[in-house]
mmCIF file of C-alpha atoms in Angstrom:
data_model
loop_
_atom_site.group_PDB
_atom_site.id
_atom_site.type_symbol
_atom_site.label_atom_id
_atom_site.label_comp_id
_atom_site.label_asym_id
_atom_site.label_seq_id
_atom_site.Cartn_x
_atom_site.Cartn_y
_atom_site.Cartn_z
ATOM 1 C CA ILE A 1 35.189 -50.324 43.517
ATOM 2 C CA LEU A 2 33.982 -50.979 39.988
ATOM 3 C CA ILE A 3 30.282 -51.337 39.803
ATOM 4 C CA LYS A 4 28.383 -52.637 36.942
ATOM 5 C CA MET A 5 25.806 -50.396 35.406
ATOM 6 C CA SER A 6 23.475 -53.329 34.914
ATOM 7 C CA GLN A 7 23.290 -54.069 38.679
ATOM 8 C CA LYS A 8 19.809 -55.614 39.512
ATOM 9 C CA LEU A 9 19.514 -55.306 43.074
ATOM 10 C CA THR A 10 20.977 -53.937 46.335
ATOM 11 C CA ILE A 11 20.631 -55.623 49.817
ATOM 12 C CA LEU A 12 21.481 -53.580 52.924
ATOM 13 C CA PHE A 13 22.296 -55.460 56.130
ATOM 14 C CA ASP A 14 22.248 -54.478 59.792
ATOM 15 C CA LEU A 15 25.389 -56.015 61.625
ATOM 16 C CA ASP A 16 24.891 -56.910 65.319
ATOM 17 C CA GLY A 17 22.252 -59.584 65.662
ATOM 18 C CA THR A 18 21.713 -59.578 62.004
ATOM 19 C CA LEU A 19 24.818 -60.855 60.276
ATOM 20 C CA VAL A 20 26.729 -61.771 63.415
ATOM 21 C CA ASN A 21 25.686 -62.835 66.935
ATOM 22 C CA THR A 22 27.794 -60.395 68.819
ATOM 23 C CA ALA A 23 25.988 -60.160 72.045
ATOM 24 C CA PRO A 24 28.396 -62.446 74.068
ATOM 25 C CA ASP A 25 31.400 -60.160 73.219
ATOM 26 C CA LEU A 26 29.398 -57.032 73.792
ATOM 27 C CA MET A 27 28.167 -58.347 77.096
ATOM 28 C CA HIS A 28 31.887 -59.058 78.239
ATOM 29 C CA ALA A 29 32.921 -55.440 77.216
ATOM 30 C CA HIS A 30 29.903 -54.013 78.881
ATOM 31 C CA ASN A 31 30.246 -55.961 82.040
ATOM 32 C CA TYR A 32 34.035 -55.117 82.343
ATOM 33 C CA VAL A 33 33.181 -51.325 82.200
ATOM 34 C CA MET A 34 30.257 -51.544 84.380
ATOM 35 C CA LYS A 35 31.983 -53.426 87.107
ATOM 36 C CA LYS A 36 34.838 -50.950 87.025
ATOM 37 C CA TYR A 37 32.520 -48.040 87.489
ATOM 38 C CA GLY A 38 30.538 -49.741 90.391
ATOM 39 C CA TYR A 39 27.580 -51.004 88.427
ATOM 40 C CA ASN A 40 26.042 -54.404 88.250
ATOM 41 C CA GLU A 41 26.807 -56.688 85.447
ATOM 42 C CA ARG A 42 24.166 -57.784 83.031
ATOM 43 C CA LYS A 43 22.945 -61.027 81.573
ATOM 44 C CA LEU A 44 22.979 -61.800 77.784
ATOM 45 C CA SER A 45 19.224 -61.402 77.449
ATOM 46 C CA ASP A 46 19.665 -57.806 78.837
ATOM 47 C CA ILE A 47 22.606 -57.042 76.332
ATOM 48 C CA LYS A 48 20.359 -58.212 73.346
ATOM 49 C CA LYS A 49 17.644 -55.586 74.342
ATOM 50 C CA LEU A 50 20.180 -52.803 74.529
ATOM 51 C CA ALA A 51 22.565 -53.508 71.633
ATOM 52 C CA GLY A 52 20.744 -51.970 68.740
ATOM 53 C CA ARG A 53 21.625 -48.310 68.888
ATOM 54 C CA GLY A 54 25.516 -48.259 69.360
ATOM 55 C CA SER A 55 27.749 -48.478 72.494
ATOM 56 C CA LYS A 56 27.196 -45.010 74.109
ATOM 57 C CA VAL A 57 23.263 -45.538 73.857
ATOM 58 C CA MET A 58 23.720 -49.065 75.238
ATOM 59 C CA LEU A 59 25.840 -48.005 78.318
ATOM 60 C CA THR A 60 23.590 -44.949 79.042
ATOM 61 C CA SER A 61 20.406 -47.077 78.845
ATOM 62 C CA SER A 62 21.856 -49.802 80.919
ATOM 63 C CA MET A 63 22.916 -47.302 83.701
ATOM 64 C CA HIS A 64 19.645 -45.587 83.530
ATOM 65 C CA GLU A 65 17.704 -49.011 83.984
ATOM 66 C CA ILE A 66 20.201 -49.865 86.820
ATOM 67 C CA ALA A 67 19.723 -46.514 88.507
ATOM 68 C CA GLU A 68 16.016 -46.872 88.345
ATOM 69 C CA LEU A 69 16.094 -50.379 89.799
ATOM 70 C CA SER A 70 18.654 -49.733 92.448
ATOM 71 C CA GLY A 71 18.391 -45.945 93.218
ATOM 72 C CA LYS A 72 22.109 -45.402 92.078
ATOM 73 C CA ILE A 73 23.030 -41.985 90.833
ATOM 74 C CA LYS A 74 23.372 -41.877 87.209
ATOM 75 C CA LYS A 75 26.937 -40.711 85.767
ATOM 76 C CA THR A 76 27.507 -37.358 84.266
ATOM 77 C CA ASP A 77 28.120 -37.033 80.558
ATOM 78 C CA ASP A 78 31.875 -36.809 80.732
ATOM 79 C CA VAL A 79 31.982 -39.999 82.662
ATOM 80 C CA VAL A 80 29.757 -41.654 80.235
ATOM 81 C CA GLU A 81 32.116 -40.569 77.480
ATOM 82 C CA LYS A 82 34.936 -42.074 79.355
ATOM 83 C CA MET A 83 33.147 -45.290 79.991
ATOM 84 C CA THR A 84 32.170 -45.427 76.288
ATOM 85 C CA LYS A 85 35.820 -45.073 75.344
ATOM 86 C CA GLU A 86 36.979 -47.828 77.720
ATOM 87 C CA PHE A 87 34.091 -49.998 76.348
ATOM 88 C CA ILE A 88 35.225 -49.641 72.839
ATOM 89 C CA ASP A 89 38.897 -50.170 73.720
ATOM 90 C CA PHE A 90 38.119 -53.507 75.607
ATOM 91 C CA TYR A 91 35.716 -54.582 72.749
ATOM 92 C CA SER A 92 38.070 -53.918 70.002
ATOM 93 C CA ASN A 93 40.592 -56.212 71.663
ATOM 94 C CA ASN A 94 38.021 -58.862 72.223
ATOM 95 C CA ILE A 95 35.903 -58.553 69.168
ATOM 96 C CA ILE A 96 35.413 -62.127 68.121
ATOM 97 C CA LYS A 97 36.030 -64.210 71.257
ATOM 98 C CA GLU A 98 32.422 -65.616 71.157
ATOM 99 C CA SER A 99 30.870 -63.872 68.233
ATOM 100 C CA THR A 100 29.346 -66.186 65.473
ATOM 101 C CA LEU A 101 27.894 -65.734 62.144
ATOM 102 C CA LYS A 102 24.095 -66.141 61.702
ATOM 103 C CA ASN A 103 22.960 -69.486 60.533
ATOM 104 C CA GLY A 104 23.115 -69.933 56.730
ATOM 105 C CA LEU A 105 24.839 -66.442 56.261
ATOM 106 C CA LEU A 106 27.967 -67.580 54.423
ATOM 107 C CA ASP A 107 26.044 -69.633 51.853
ATOM 108 C CA PHE A 108 23.657 -66.741 51.314
ATOM 109 C CA LEU A 109 26.444 -64.202 50.854
ATOM 110 C CA THR A 110 28.153 -66.440 48.479
ATOM 111 C CA TRP A 111 24.953 -67.053 46.531
ATOM 112 C CA SER A 112 24.267 -63.139 46.334
ATOM 113 C CA LYS A 113 27.727 -62.342 45.182
ATOM 114 C CA LYS A 114 27.375 -64.804 42.291
ATOM 115 C CA LYS A 115 24.062 -63.080 41.383
ATOM 116 C CA SER A 116 26.146 -59.807 41.227
ATOM 117 C CA ILE A 117 23.807 -58.305 43.979
ATOM 118 C CA LEU A 118 25.213 -55.065 45.569
ATOM 119 C CA MET A 119 25.624 -55.517 49.383
ATOM 120 C CA GLY A 120 26.216 -52.891 51.824
ATOM 121 C CA VAL A 121 26.164 -52.739 55.647
ATOM 122 C CA CYS A 122 24.332 -50.170 57.658
ATOM 123 C CA THR A 123 24.998 -50.326 61.292
ATOM 124 C CA ASN A 124 25.042 -47.950 64.315
ATOM 125 C CA LYS A 125 28.190 -49.803 65.418
ATOM 126 C CA GLN A 126 31.395 -47.590 64.872
ATOM 127 C CA GLU A 127 32.732 -47.727 61.424
ATOM 128 C CA HIS A 128 36.259 -48.930 62.381
ATOM 129 C CA LEU A 129 34.762 -51.524 64.742
ATOM 130 C CA SER A 130 32.361 -52.831 62.013
ATOM 131 C CA ILE A 131 35.182 -53.097 59.479
ATOM 132 C CA ASP A 132 37.481 -54.841 62.106
ATOM 133 C CA LEU A 133 34.797 -57.333 63.103
ATOM 134 C CA LEU A 134 33.785 -58.220 59.484
ATOM 135 C CA LYS A 135 37.493 -58.665 58.563
ATOM 136 C CA LYS A 136 38.276 -60.911 61.517
ATOM 137 C CA ILE A 137 35.120 -62.989 61.130
ATOM 138 C CA LYS A 138 36.121 -63.366 57.444
ATOM 139 C CA ILE A 139 33.072 -61.893 55.594
ATOM 140 C CA TYR A 140 34.336 -58.270 54.822
ATOM 141 C CA HIS A 141 35.038 -59.059 51.166
ATOM 142 C CA PHE A 142 31.494 -59.836 50.466
ATOM 143 C CA PHE A 143 30.562 -56.221 50.934
ATOM 144 C CA ASP A 144 30.847 -53.290 48.721
ATOM 145 C CA TYR A 145 30.370 -50.629 51.349
ATOM 146 C CA ILE A 146 30.239 -50.375 55.149
ATOM 147 C CA ALA A 147 28.300 -47.503 56.739
ATOM 148 C CA GLY A 148 28.711 -47.398 60.419
ATOM 149 C CA GLY A 149 27.200 -45.295 63.132
ATOM 150 C CA ASN A 150 29.725 -42.507 62.716
ATOM 151 C CA THR A 151 30.356 -42.647 58.977
ATOM 152 C CA PHE A 152 27.806 -39.863 58.160
ATOM 153 C CA ASN A 153 26.357 -37.197 60.324
ATOM 154 C CA HIS A 154 23.149 -39.229 60.819
ATOM 155 C CA ASN A 155 22.379 -42.899 61.406
ATOM 156 C CA LYS A 156 19.408 -45.347 61.897
ATOM 157 C CA PRO A 157 16.563 -44.754 62.403
ATOM 158 C CA ASP A 158 17.366 -41.830 60.101
ATOM 159 C CA PRO A 159 16.578 -43.055 56.604
ATOM 160 C CA LYS A 160 19.402 -41.133 55.036
ATOM 161 C CA HIS A 161 21.849 -43.676 56.592
ATOM 162 C CA LEU A 162 20.315 -46.129 54.189
ATOM 163 C CA THR A 163 19.798 -43.805 51.224
ATOM 164 C CA ASP A 164 23.206 -42.450 51.323
ATOM 165 C CA THR A 165 24.734 -45.866 51.385
ATOM 166 C CA VAL A 166 22.738 -46.901 48.327
ATOM 167 C CA GLU A 167 23.945 -43.687 46.524
ATOM 168 C CA ILE A 168 27.623 -44.569 47.393
ATOM 169 C CA LEU A 169 26.950 -48.102 46.126
ATOM 170 C CA GLY A 170 25.659 -46.808 42.866
ATOM 171 C CA GLY A 171 22.416 -48.768 43.491
ATOM 172 C CA ASP A 172 18.777 -47.838 42.915
ATOM 173 C CA ILE A 173 16.591 -47.081 45.955
ATOM 174 C CA ASN A 174 13.646 -48.640 44.155
ATOM 175 C CA LYS A 175 15.609 -51.827 43.758
ATOM 176 C CA THR A 176 16.857 -52.158 47.388
ATOM 177 C CA LEU A 177 15.966 -54.418 50.200
ATOM 178 C CA MET A 178 16.948 -54.018 53.993
ATOM 179 C CA VAL A 179 17.772 -56.871 56.255
ATOM 180 C CA GLY A 180 17.681 -56.320 59.967
ATOM 181 C CA ASP A 181 16.609 -57.430 63.506
ATOM 182 C CA SER A 182 15.191 -54.524 65.231
ATOM 183 C CA GLU A 183 12.712 -51.556 65.074
ATOM 184 C CA THR A 184 15.659 -49.156 64.352
ATOM 185 C CA ASP A 185 16.265 -51.024 61.112
ATOM 186 C CA SER A 186 12.661 -51.310 60.402
ATOM 187 C CA ASN A 187 11.892 -47.660 61.050
ATOM 188 C CA ALA A 188 14.691 -46.515 58.804
ATOM 189 C CA SER A 189 13.591 -48.966 56.006
ATOM 190 C CA ARG A 190 10.017 -47.689 56.261
ATOM 191 C CA ALA A 191 10.869 -43.982 56.179
ATOM 192 C CA ALA A 192 13.284 -44.738 53.121
ATOM 193 C CA ASN A 193 10.371 -46.832 51.527
ATOM 194 C CA ILE A 194 12.598 -49.962 51.134
ATOM 195 C CA PRO A 195 11.006 -53.380 51.849
ATOM 196 C CA PHE A 196 12.219 -54.734 55.245
ATOM 197 C CA ILE A 197 13.037 -58.319 56.119
ATOM 198 C CA LEU A 198 13.099 -58.972 59.782
ATOM 199 C CA ILE A 199 15.328 -61.631 61.415
ATOM 200 C CA LYS A 200 13.623 -63.195 64.407
ATOM 201 C CA ASP A 201 14.985 -63.010 67.901
ATOM 202 C CA GLY A 202 16.778 -59.723 67.354
ATOM 203 C CA TYR A 203 18.548 -57.314 69.555
ATOM 204 C CA THR A 204 15.414 -55.431 70.647
ATOM 205 C CA GLU A 205 12.898 -55.471 73.532
ATOM 206 C CA LYS A 206 10.094 -55.814 70.934
ATOM 207 C CA LYS A 207 8.477 -59.006 69.610
ATOM 208 C CA ALA A 208 8.273 -59.556 65.869
ATOM 209 C CA ASP A 209 4.781 -58.759 65.439
ATOM 210 C CA GLU A 210 5.476 -55.261 67.106
ATOM 211 C CA ILE A 211 7.927 -54.374 64.510
ATOM 212 C CA TYR A 212 6.852 -53.342 61.027
ATOM 213 C CA HIS A 213 8.303 -55.901 58.260
ATOM 214 C CA ASP A 214 7.409 -57.089 54.848
ATOM 215 C CA TYR A 215 8.959 -60.555 55.528
ATOM 216 C CA LEU A 216 9.832 -62.513 58.634
ATOM 217 C CA VAL A 217 12.613 -65.098 58.648
ATOM 218 C CA ASP A 218 14.406 -67.286 61.229
ATOM 219 C CA ASP A 219 17.846 -66.808 59.645
ATOM 220 C CA PHE A 220 19.486 -66.656 56.255
ATOM 221 C CA VAL A 221 18.637 -70.281 55.296
ATOM 222 C CA ASP A 222 15.386 -69.301 53.620
ATOM 223 C CA LEU A 223 16.342 -65.725 52.474
ATOM 224 C CA GLU A 224 17.337 -66.918 48.937
ATOM 225 C CA LYS A 225 13.739 -67.636 48.206
ATOM 226 C CA ILE A 226 12.541 -64.067 48.984
ATOM 227 C CA ILE A 227 15.607 -62.483 46.987
ATOM 228 C CA LYS A 228 14.785 -64.810 44.046
ATOM 229 C CA LYS A 229 11.287 -63.187 43.769
ATOM 230 C CA TYR A 230 12.819 -59.586 43.606
ATOM 231 C CA LEU A 231 15.293 -60.837 40.925
ATOM 232 C CA TRP A 232 12.622 -62.316 38.791
ATOM 233 C CA LEU A 233 10.147 -59.453 39.059
ATOM 234 C CA ASN A 234 10.221 -56.490 36.900
ATOM 235 C CA LEU A 235 12.439 -54.404 39.037
ATOM 236 C CA ASN A 236 11.185 -51.102 38.181
ATOM 237 C CA PHE A 237 8.854 -51.416 41.182
ATOM 238 C CA PHE A 238 8.689 -53.698 44.293
ATOM 239 C CA LEU A 239 5.708 -55.648 45.328
ATOM 240 C CA PRO A 240 5.692 -56.434 49.074
#
């Protein structure tokens, strides 16, 4: 990818719950596997709380919660690995049955591209699933790089997930913003010293006021106003 040296700004995005409402399809995959292995199915609201850290963490946390509530024995690591593989197989074949783009996203990505803003995705979802989802939901072409949960040897909340992505993009860490929906994104941004924009009603158990953020938005409709500030500022430094 050719990257202009005069690039003003880099925006990093989380994927699940930030760019795309993926919870319905994650729920179907989760419930398919859990039912098969003798566990209870979960509601959409449960999945939203569990979806931020990748499929294996989601399944393990879900089983742990069910085990505590029902006294069921937790599965061994090798069974969890098997369940995770089956989850990923089912999910990859049903990845955009009910998933939808966040409100205002398409207009925002189009606007950002016109402004020559570099855009990357930093997600704990596996890289091949992330790329597949972005292609099938027709927004892959907007992004200059996709860093999944298995792209590097580290992932969010490790700040290196973000800083390594910015480096690959040819961006400047001091001219970078992160958009996400959970404390996983917030903690990574804070540790990397990147201003953080929190999308409300994210895939997390926490309320917005419990998650550190510089800006809070409902969706992508009002995001342009915030980004314009950064485009107009002297971009040698950022003001929150």
